[in-house]
Amino acid sequence: MAVIDRTAFYLSLANAALFFHQMTERKGCEYGDFEESSKYLSLCLNGVAQRLERESHQISDGVITTVLGFLCHDSNVGRWDRYGVHMQGLNNIIQVRGGFHTLNSTIVMFTCWFDILGASVFDRKPLFPVAFGLSSASAQDNVLSPSVTDLLMRIRDSSEGLFDMATALEKTAHLTMFVNNNGGNPLFWKDGATAASRITPVLHLLLSLRRFTDPASSGHTLPKLVLQEMVRLALLIVVASVKQAFALTADELAGLLQRFSAFVPMASRIDTYFPELSFWAIIMVATLQPDQSDLLHARATVNVMRAMGVKSGKAAIEIAQSFIWIDKLMEMSVAKVIFEIDDALCCSEADQEDYPGSQHTCR
C-alpha cells in the first residue's frame, strides 16, 4: 500500500531505514533513534499535517494508509498508548467517510487486523466489523472430532444460554485443525499473511463475547459466568499462542495467562456446567505454556479430575487432546504436565490419609 500515496511512501522509507540500521547496528526500535529514518518520518508527518489542514484530503485513502502504517509500527514496538491515539483517529476518519463500505478491500483487511491486535491487548470489543470475505476464512471442510461435535451439540441443546460459547469453540477448533493439518510443513509457519487471514475472524468473534465484568452478565449465575470466562480466556490464549508461533504480535498473552490463572481455583465449583470444558481449559493452557507452572493449580485440577473420574495424568491429557489441541505447539510439554498431574494426585491422596505418620514421596 505504500506506493499508492506519497505520505505512506515516506513512512515506508522511514521503516526501511529503521530496519537497515537495526540490522547493521543491532540497536534502536524507534524512528527517532536514527537520523535517516527520522528524516523520512518528518516528511511523512508534514505531509499528513498538510492533508489534515485541507478538508477535502482529511479522510483520503492516503491518510488512512499512513495511519495504518503508524498502527503497524506502534503494535510492533509495543507502544499501545500511542496505538490508542492512532486507532481513535482512524476510527474517526472511517466514521466520517461513512463506514467500511467506502474503503477498498486491502485497507479493510489491515484495519480489521490492527483493530483486533489492540482489542486483544486491552481486552475490549473490536471497533470495526470483521472484514467481508474473512468471515468464512476459518470455516474448513474438515470434520470436527466426535468429542468436539458431541460437546457442541450438548452445549447448544442446553438451557444455559451458552450458544455463543459453542460457536467460539467451534470456530477455534476449525482454526486449530487448520494448524494441525499444515503444521508439519516448515514453510507454513513463515506465511504470516495466510495465518492472519485465518486468525482475524476467529479472534474477532472471541473478542466480541460477553465478559465476566460486563453489565449484561449480572443476571447470570456465578458458576456459569466463571465457566464462560475460563473458556473465553483459554480460547484467546490458544489464538495468541498461534499468533506467537507465526511471529505475529501477541502482546496480550501475559495478561491473558494472569487472568486465566485467577479463575482456575474456581473450576471445581462449576463442575455441573460441562466439567470437561473447565478441565480441558486448565490442561490445555498448562500444556501450551509449560513455563507457567502455576497455571496447572494442582489442587484445583485434582478436584476436577476426581469429579470426572479421571485417575491419571495420561488420561487427563487424552481427554484434553480430544477437544481443542495444537500438536506442534504442545507435544514437547505433554510429559512434563503428565508428571505434574500425577505428582499432584499422589500428594492429594497422601494428604487424605487419616492415620498419623503417613508418608509420601511427592515433591
XYZ file of C-alpha atoms in Angstrom:
363
model
C 0.000 0.000 0.000
C 2.975 2.306 0.491
C 3.345 3.079 -3.215
C -0.174 4.450 -3.673
C 0.411 7.629 -1.666
C 3.324 9.985 -1.068
C 2.975 10.238 2.717
C 2.648 6.469 3.033
C 5.717 6.096 0.822
C 7.750 8.362 3.101
C 6.672 6.221 6.049
C 7.756 3.136 4.127
C 11.162 4.718 3.569
C 11.361 5.522 7.285
C 10.640 1.866 8.045
C 13.250 0.692 5.542
C 15.869 2.976 7.056
C 14.938 1.869 10.565
C 15.184 -1.820 9.673
C 18.501 -1.283 7.888
C 20.084 0.421 10.876
C 18.627 -2.158 13.252
C 20.247 -4.922 11.221
C 23.606 -3.188 10.841
C 23.924 -1.516 14.241
C 21.925 -4.006 16.359
C 20.121 -1.302 18.294
C 17.178 1.088 18.174
C 13.472 0.492 17.672
C 12.032 3.959 17.045
C 12.323 6.230 14.032
C 13.988 8.893 16.140
C 16.849 6.544 17.001
C 18.423 7.117 13.582
C 18.850 10.283 11.540
C 17.793 8.749 8.235
C 14.553 7.194 9.474
C 13.775 10.357 11.436
C 14.160 12.446 8.269
C 11.677 10.341 6.316
C 9.247 10.301 9.230
C 9.341 14.108 9.346
C 8.473 14.267 5.649
C 5.615 11.843 6.280
C 4.253 13.788 9.251
C 4.471 17.081 7.382
C 2.515 15.532 4.538
C -0.164 14.226 6.890
C -0.414 17.619 8.615
C -0.937 19.330 5.264
C -3.640 16.819 4.353
C -5.449 17.356 7.632
C -5.497 21.112 7.023
C -7.382 20.580 3.764
C -10.917 19.354 4.348
C -11.084 17.504 1.040
C -7.993 15.452 1.950
C -8.642 14.797 5.648
C -10.265 11.434 5.066
C -8.445 10.321 1.936
C -7.169 6.807 1.296
C -3.657 8.202 1.593
C -4.220 9.463 5.129
C -5.860 6.178 6.134
C -2.991 4.164 4.659
C -0.450 6.271 6.518
C -2.311 5.908 9.825
C -2.352 2.144 9.273
C 1.417 2.371 8.898
C 1.627 4.173 12.234
C -0.503 1.446 13.821
C 1.747 -1.226 12.361
C 4.812 0.364 13.913
C 3.092 1.039 17.245
C 1.997 -2.588 17.592
C 5.388 -3.944 16.553
C 7.243 -1.949 19.204
C 4.563 -2.318 21.876
C 3.625 1.360 22.091
C -0.003 0.679 22.887
C -0.531 4.147 24.343
C 0.371 5.704 21.008
C -1.552 2.969 19.214
C -4.698 4.058 21.059
C -4.373 7.614 19.760
C -3.827 6.484 16.182
C -6.642 3.926 16.314
C -9.077 6.516 17.618
C -8.051 8.820 14.782
C -8.555 6.040 12.245
C -11.954 5.251 13.720
C -12.986 8.912 13.416
C -11.869 9.072 9.783
C -13.722 5.901 8.821
C -16.883 7.069 10.585
C -16.766 10.403 8.748
C -16.301 8.536 5.476
C -19.432 6.548 6.179
C -18.015 3.224 7.294
C -16.238 0.240 5.827
C -18.167 0.047 2.576
C -16.343 3.130 1.261
C -12.886 1.538 1.630
C -11.029 -0.845 -0.639
C -10.610 -4.436 0.483
C -6.909 -4.151 1.332
C -7.448 -1.197 3.659
C -10.380 -3.000 5.269
C -8.284 -6.117 5.866
C -5.441 -4.201 7.528
C -7.876 -2.097 9.562
C -9.513 -5.240 10.945
C -6.145 -6.759 11.781
C -4.785 -3.776 13.680
C -8.141 -3.313 15.396
C -8.114 -6.815 16.861
C -4.437 -6.568 17.824
C -5.238 -3.656 20.113
C -8.552 -5.122 21.221
C -6.648 -8.218 22.350
C -4.169 -6.207 24.405
C -6.867 -4.065 26.040
C -9.397 -6.935 26.131
C -12.072 -4.779 24.562
C -14.586 -5.487 21.841
C -13.430 -4.657 18.291
C -14.246 -1.207 16.953
C -14.960 -2.452 13.437
C -16.930 -5.361 11.992
C -14.985 -8.277 10.591
C -13.910 -7.679 7.009
C -16.187 -9.092 4.343
C -14.524 -12.115 2.802
C -12.719 -13.007 6.014
C -15.827 -14.132 7.872
C -15.635 -17.603 6.333
C -11.851 -17.838 6.262
C -11.741 -20.073 9.333
C -14.558 -22.378 8.254
C -12.977 -25.566 7.000
C -14.413 -28.584 5.291
C -12.705 -30.725 7.923
C -14.986 -32.719 10.165
C -14.586 -31.972 13.851
C -13.743 -34.810 16.211
C -16.644 -36.780 17.743
C -15.772 -35.402 21.188
C -15.986 -31.800 20.000
C -19.133 -32.429 17.958
C -20.867 -34.086 20.901
C -19.840 -31.313 23.289
C -21.036 -28.567 20.946
C -24.368 -30.313 20.490
C -24.882 -30.667 24.234
C -23.968 -27.037 24.861
C -26.362 -25.783 22.194
C -29.143 -28.058 23.418
C -28.739 -26.906 26.999
C -30.869 -24.225 28.571
C -27.873 -22.385 29.923
C -27.653 -19.759 27.185
C -24.178 -20.828 26.138
C -24.769 -20.771 22.378
C -22.161 -18.051 21.744
C -19.574 -20.049 23.652
C -20.307 -23.099 21.498
C -19.789 -21.037 18.343
C -16.490 -19.722 19.694
C -15.335 -23.253 20.491
C -16.322 -24.439 17.030
C -14.512 -21.632 15.184
C -11.377 -22.069 17.280
C -11.478 -25.829 16.728
C -11.504 -25.239 12.960
C -8.530 -22.895 13.296
C -6.531 -25.446 15.289
C -7.409 -28.142 12.757
C -6.028 -25.895 10.028
C -2.818 -25.501 12.040
C -2.578 -29.221 12.822
C -3.145 -30.204 9.195
C -0.394 -27.906 7.935
C 1.986 -27.555 10.873
C 4.322 -30.288 9.659
C 5.468 -28.073 6.790
C 8.208 -25.654 7.977
C 7.190 -23.125 5.320
C 3.701 -22.983 6.806
C 4.987 -21.113 9.858
C 6.539 -18.419 7.661
C 3.257 -17.467 5.974
C 2.062 -14.815 8.386
C -0.355 -13.292 5.872
C -2.344 -16.501 5.488
C -2.251 -17.023 9.244
C -3.610 -13.526 9.844
C -6.478 -14.100 7.413
C -7.431 -17.277 9.285
C -6.965 -15.781 12.732
C -8.818 -12.497 12.172
C -12.443 -13.758 12.079
C -11.864 -16.170 14.968
C -10.209 -13.578 17.178
C -12.859 -11.006 16.273
C -15.538 -13.430 17.446
C -13.739 -14.224 20.712
C -13.237 -10.545 21.499
C -16.931 -9.907 20.853
C -18.069 -12.404 23.503
C -19.607 -11.310 26.787
C -17.053 -10.833 29.543
C -17.201 -11.689 33.221
C -17.270 -7.987 34.125
C -19.847 -6.878 31.540
C -23.022 -5.311 32.996
C -25.050 -7.766 30.900
C -23.509 -10.615 32.903
C -25.128 -9.563 36.179
C -28.220 -11.692 35.602
C -26.287 -14.952 35.266
C -25.186 -17.346 37.991
C -21.587 -17.227 39.180
C -20.695 -20.804 38.096
C -21.921 -20.118 34.582
C -20.035 -16.818 34.395
C -16.826 -18.426 35.651
C -17.099 -21.211 33.072
C -17.741 -18.768 30.235
C -14.815 -16.586 31.242
C -12.438 -19.527 31.657
C -13.334 -20.806 28.205
C -13.129 -17.333 26.650
C -9.685 -16.709 28.133
C -8.481 -20.203 27.201
C -9.545 -19.722 23.583
C -7.867 -16.311 23.470
C -4.698 -17.947 24.819
C -4.901 -20.566 22.060
C -5.157 -17.890 19.372
C -2.433 -15.737 20.952
C -0.132 -18.766 21.029
C -0.829 -19.410 17.351
C -0.010 -15.774 16.570
C 3.195 -16.060 18.555
C 4.187 -19.207 16.650
C 3.831 -17.265 13.407
C 5.927 -14.397 14.834
C 2.848 -12.158 14.825
C 2.187 -9.644 17.603
C 0.842 -11.380 20.714
C 1.499 -8.874 23.494
C -1.766 -9.841 25.178
C -0.552 -13.307 26.157
C 0.952 -12.456 29.555
C -2.185 -10.629 30.672
C -4.442 -13.435 29.473
C -2.430 -16.020 31.392
C -2.599 -13.941 34.552
C -6.372 -13.516 34.330
C -6.912 -17.174 33.475
C -4.841 -18.226 36.472
C -7.153 -16.268 38.765
C -10.153 -18.337 37.641
C -8.578 -21.802 37.826
C -9.099 -22.292 41.599
C -12.847 -21.854 40.996
C -13.001 -24.668 38.445
C -14.073 -27.371 40.889
C -17.118 -25.284 41.861
C -18.539 -25.226 38.334
C -18.397 -28.944 37.566
C -22.147 -29.091 36.950
C -21.674 -26.863 33.903
C -19.896 -29.149 31.445
C -16.950 -30.142 33.668
C -14.933 -31.298 30.659
C -14.766 -27.699 29.457
C -13.072 -26.233 32.514
C -10.928 -29.364 32.729
C -9.837 -29.022 29.088
C -9.094 -25.326 29.583
C -6.776 -25.955 32.545
C -4.887 -28.832 30.934
C -4.652 -27.145 27.542
C -3.310 -23.839 28.866
C -0.822 -25.576 31.176
C 0.459 -27.651 28.249
C 0.526 -24.725 25.838
C 2.514 -22.608 28.310
C 4.705 -25.139 30.174
C 6.950 -22.454 31.658
C 3.975 -21.125 33.623
C 3.879 -23.995 36.110
C 1.415 -22.236 38.411
C -1.260 -22.377 35.702
C -1.975 -26.014 36.482
C -3.115 -25.199 40.037
C -2.596 -28.774 41.131
C -5.247 -28.882 43.839
C -7.974 -27.422 41.632
C -7.007 -29.746 38.794
C -7.149 -32.794 41.042
C -10.570 -31.778 42.359
C -11.963 -31.531 38.831
C -10.339 -34.848 37.891
C -11.971 -36.579 40.851
C -15.355 -35.152 39.905
C -14.900 -36.553 36.400
C -13.423 -39.874 37.498
C -10.079 -39.215 35.784
C -7.334 -41.136 37.555
C -4.029 -40.240 35.880
C -2.147 -37.517 34.092
C -2.089 -39.564 30.894
C -5.871 -39.911 30.946
C -6.206 -36.179 31.599
C -4.076 -35.340 28.572
C -6.026 -37.750 26.372
C -9.301 -36.077 27.331
C -7.914 -32.611 26.603
C -6.433 -33.762 23.290
C -9.850 -34.971 22.151
C -11.152 -31.397 22.199
C -9.019 -28.455 21.019
C -5.304 -29.160 20.804
C -2.333 -27.959 18.732
C 0.112 -30.800 18.278
C 3.166 -28.834 17.131
C 2.905 -26.280 19.924
C 2.134 -28.685 22.758
C 3.707 -32.086 22.124
C 7.024 -31.220 23.782
C 5.419 -30.332 27.118
C 2.979 -33.249 27.448
C 5.353 -35.388 29.533
C 6.011 -32.525 31.956
C 2.307 -31.861 32.505
C 1.563 -35.571 32.985
C 4.283 -35.736 35.633
C 2.931 -32.671 37.442
C -0.616 -34.031 37.420
C 0.446 -37.457 38.691
C 2.555 -35.818 41.367
C -0.403 -33.689 42.452
C -2.615 -36.786 42.583
C -0.031 -38.587 44.688
C 0.256 -35.700 47.131
C -3.503 -35.298 47.338
C -4.045 -38.971 48.109
C -1.348 -38.886 50.765
C -2.874 -35.789 52.339
C -6.170 -37.623 52.652
C -4.680 -40.488 54.685
C -6.329 -40.385 58.092
C -3.689 -42.217 60.078
C -0.756 -40.466 61.797
C 2.747 -40.693 60.452
C 1.732 -41.313 56.836
C 4.495 -40.507 54.393
C 4.680 -39.968 50.677
C 7.363 -39.267 48.134
C 5.734 -36.382 46.290
C 7.994 -33.481 45.554
